């Protein structure tokens, strides 16, 4: 690894550590578990740095890895931990539930909940790849990077209503795409 690469890694860790930990803590109640996940994310970042296409994509990559590590940690734990739902952010009103928890079926009372949850999360990840890029971008920024619609609008150069609309279309598609899987489970 080059000295420039090492410097970029150091700066990225310093810049994103707090935000990533906040993102993880909203989904993992135990601080020690959250910090372990954060360390895993940065470990994978260092090991995969040369494979990341560009420095511009690093933040998105880090949040994707964090989300995957959170999912992995839930798969290893008992089902009660899955019942914790994400709350909508302050100041954002919805006529319908546009959160990730609104898409995911609550399986916490069923005996095979952890397996089912893993199947659903895998299907969700696959369905996200099928979304149009602009819808997927807004969905990922809002759900996984914890950005408000105002922040999304500013960073993408669209209005808040456009960002909301893109998120809504993404959620509608994901619900429809996962419907048959829910019926099987």
Coordinates of C-alpha atoms in Angstrom, one line a residue:
X1 CA 0.0 0.0 0.0
X2 CA 1.2 3.5 -0.9
X3 CA 1.8 6.3 1.6
X4 CA -1.0 8.1 -0.1
X5 CA -3.3 5.2 0.4
X6 CA -2.4 5.0 4.1
X7 CA -3.1 8.8 4.4
X8 CA -6.5 8.4 2.8
X9 CA -7.4 5.5 5.1
X10 CA -6.4 7.6 8.2
X11 CA -8.4 10.6 7.0
X12 CA -11.4 8.4 6.2
X13 CA -11.4 6.7 9.5
X14 CA -11.1 10.0 11.4
X15 CA -13.9 11.6 9.3
X16 CA -16.4 8.7 9.2
X17 CA -15.8 7.0 12.6
X18 CA -18.4 9.0 14.5
X19 CA -21.0 8.9 11.8
X20 CA -20.6 5.2 11.3
X21 CA -20.8 4.5 15.0
X22 CA -24.0 6.5 15.2
X23 CA -25.4 4.5 12.3
X24 CA -24.5 1.2 13.9
X25 CA -25.8 2.3 17.4
X26 CA -29.2 3.0 16.0
X27 CA -29.5 -0.6 15.0
X28 CA -27.4 -2.3 17.7
X29 CA -28.3 -1.5 21.3
X30 CA -25.2 -2.8 22.9
X31 CA -22.2 -0.3 22.7
X32 CA -19.6 -3.1 22.8
X33 CA -21.3 -4.9 20.0
X34 CA -21.5 -1.7 18.0
X35 CA -17.9 -0.9 18.5
X36 CA -16.9 -4.5 17.5
X37 CA -18.9 -4.0 14.3
X38 CA -17.2 -0.7 13.6
X39 CA -13.8 -2.2 14.1
X40 CA -14.8 -5.0 11.6
X41 CA -15.9 -2.4 9.1
X42 CA -12.6 -0.5 9.3
X43 CA -10.6 -3.8 9.3
X44 CA -12.3 -4.8 6.1
X45 CA -11.8 -1.3 4.7
X46 CA -8.0 -1.5 5.2
X47 CA -7.9 -4.9 3.7
X48 CA -10.1 -4.0 0.7
X49 CA -8.8 -0.5 0.1
X50 CA -7.0 -1.2 -3.1
X51 CA -10.2 -2.9 -4.5
X52 CA -12.5 0.1 -3.9
X53 CA -13.0 1.8 -7.3
X54 CA -12.6 5.4 -6.1
X55 CA -12.3 7.5 -3.0
X56 CA -15.7 9.1 -3.8
X57 CA -17.4 5.7 -3.2
X58 CA -15.7 5.0 0.1
X59 CA -18.4 6.4 2.3
X60 CA -21.1 4.4 0.5
X61 CA -18.9 1.3 0.7
X62 CA -18.4 1.8 4.4
X63 CA -22.1 2.1 5.2
X64 CA -22.8 -1.0 3.0
X65 CA -20.3 -3.0 4.9
X66 CA -21.6 -1.7 8.2
X67 CA -25.1 -2.7 7.2
X68 CA -23.9 -6.2 6.2
X69 CA -22.0 -6.6 9.5
X70 CA -25.2 -5.5 11.4
X71 CA -27.2 -8.1 9.5
X72 CA -24.5 -10.8 10.3
X73 CA -24.6 -9.9 14.0
X74 CA -28.4 -10.2 14.0
X75 CA -28.2 -13.6 12.4
X76 CA -26.0 -14.8 15.2
X77 CA -28.2 -13.5 18.0
X78 CA -31.6 -14.6 19.3
X79 CA -34.7 -13.4 17.5
X80 CA -35.8 -10.8 20.1
X81 CA -33.1 -8.4 18.9
X82 CA -34.8 -8.3 15.5
X83 CA -38.0 -6.9 16.8
X84 CA -36.3 -3.5 17.4
X85 CA -37.6 -1.2 14.6
X86 CA -36.1 1.8 13.1
X87 CA -37.9 5.0 13.8
X88 CA -38.5 7.7 11.3
X89 CA -36.3 10.7 11.7
X90 CA -37.5 13.8 13.5
X91 CA -39.4 16.4 11.5
X92 CA -40.2 14.0 8.7
X93 CA -43.9 13.2 8.3
X94 CA -45.1 10.4 6.1
X95 CA -48.6 9.5 5.0
X96 CA -47.4 5.9 4.8
X97 CA -44.5 4.0 6.4
X98 CA -41.5 4.5 4.1
X99 CA -39.0 3.0 6.5
X100 CA -37.1 -0.2 6.1
X101 CA -39.0 -1.6 9.0
X102 CA -42.2 -0.9 7.1
X103 CA -41.0 -3.2 4.3
X104 CA -39.6 -6.0 6.5
X105 CA -42.1 -8.4 8.0
X106 CA -41.9 -8.7 11.8
X107 CA -41.0 -12.4 12.3
X108 CA -39.9 -12.1 15.9
X109 CA -42.6 -14.4 17.2
X110 CA -42.0 -17.3 14.8
X111 CA -39.6 -20.1 15.7
X112 CA -37.6 -19.8 12.5
X113 CA -37.4 -16.1 12.7
X114 CA -33.6 -15.7 12.4
X115 CA -33.5 -17.9 9.3
X116 CA -36.5 -16.2 7.7
X117 CA -35.0 -12.8 8.5
X118 CA -31.8 -13.8 6.8
X119 CA -33.7 -15.0 3.7
X120 CA -35.7 -11.7 3.6
X121 CA -32.6 -9.5 4.0
X122 CA -30.8 -11.4 1.2
X123 CA -33.9 -10.9 -1.0
X124 CA -34.0 -7.3 0.0
X125 CA -30.4 -6.8 -1.0
X126 CA -31.1 -8.5 -4.4
X127 CA -34.2 -6.3 -4.9
X128 CA -32.3 -3.1 -4.1
X129 CA -29.9 -3.9 -7.0
X130 CA -33.0 -4.1 -9.3
X131 CA -34.1 -0.6 -8.5
X132 CA -33.4 2.3 -10.8
X133 CA -30.2 3.9 -9.7
X134 CA -31.8 7.2 -8.5
X135 CA -34.4 5.4 -6.4
X136 CA -31.8 3.1 -4.9
X137 CA -29.5 6.0 -4.2
X138 CA -32.2 7.8 -2.2
X139 CA -33.3 4.6 -0.4
X140 CA -29.7 3.8 0.6
X141 CA -28.9 7.3 1.7
X142 CA -32.0 7.6 3.8
X143 CA -32.2 4.1 5.3
X144 CA -28.5 3.1 5.6
X145 CA -26.6 6.3 5.8
X146 CA -29.3 8.0 8.0
X147 CA -29.4 11.1 5.8
X148 CA -32.5 13.3 6.0
X149 CA -34.5 14.1 2.9
X150 CA -33.2 17.6 3.1
X151 CA -29.6 16.4 3.1
X152 CA -30.4 14.0 0.3
X153 CA -31.9 16.8 -1.7
X154 CA -28.9 19.0 -1.2
X155 CA -26.3 16.3 -2.1
X156 CA -28.2 15.1 -5.2
X157 CA -29.4 18.5 -6.4
X158 CA -33.1 17.6 -6.4
X159 CA -36.0 19.0 -4.3
X160 CA -37.1 17.3 -1.1
X161 CA -40.3 16.3 -2.8
X162 CA -38.4 14.6 -5.5
X163 CA -36.3 12.7 -3.0
X164 CA -39.4 11.7 -1.1
X165 CA -41.0 10.5 -4.3
X166 CA -38.0 8.4 -5.3
X167 CA -38.0 6.8 -1.9
X168 CA -41.7 6.1 -2.1
X169 CA -41.4 4.4 -5.5
X170 CA -38.5 2.4 -4.2
X171 CA -40.5 1.2 -1.1
X172 CA -43.5 0.4 -3.3
X173 CA -41.3 -1.7 -5.6
X174 CA -39.6 -3.4 -2.7
X175 CA -42.9 -4.3 -1.0
X176 CA -44.3 -5.8 -4.2
X177 CA -41.0 -7.6 -5.0
X178 CA -41.0 -9.2 -1.5
X179 CA -44.7 -10.0 -1.3
X180 CA -44.4 -13.6 -2.6
X181 CA -41.5 -14.3 -0.3
X182 CA -43.7 -13.1 2.7
X183 CA -46.5 -15.3 1.6
X184 CA -44.1 -18.3 1.5
X185 CA -42.9 -17.6 5.0

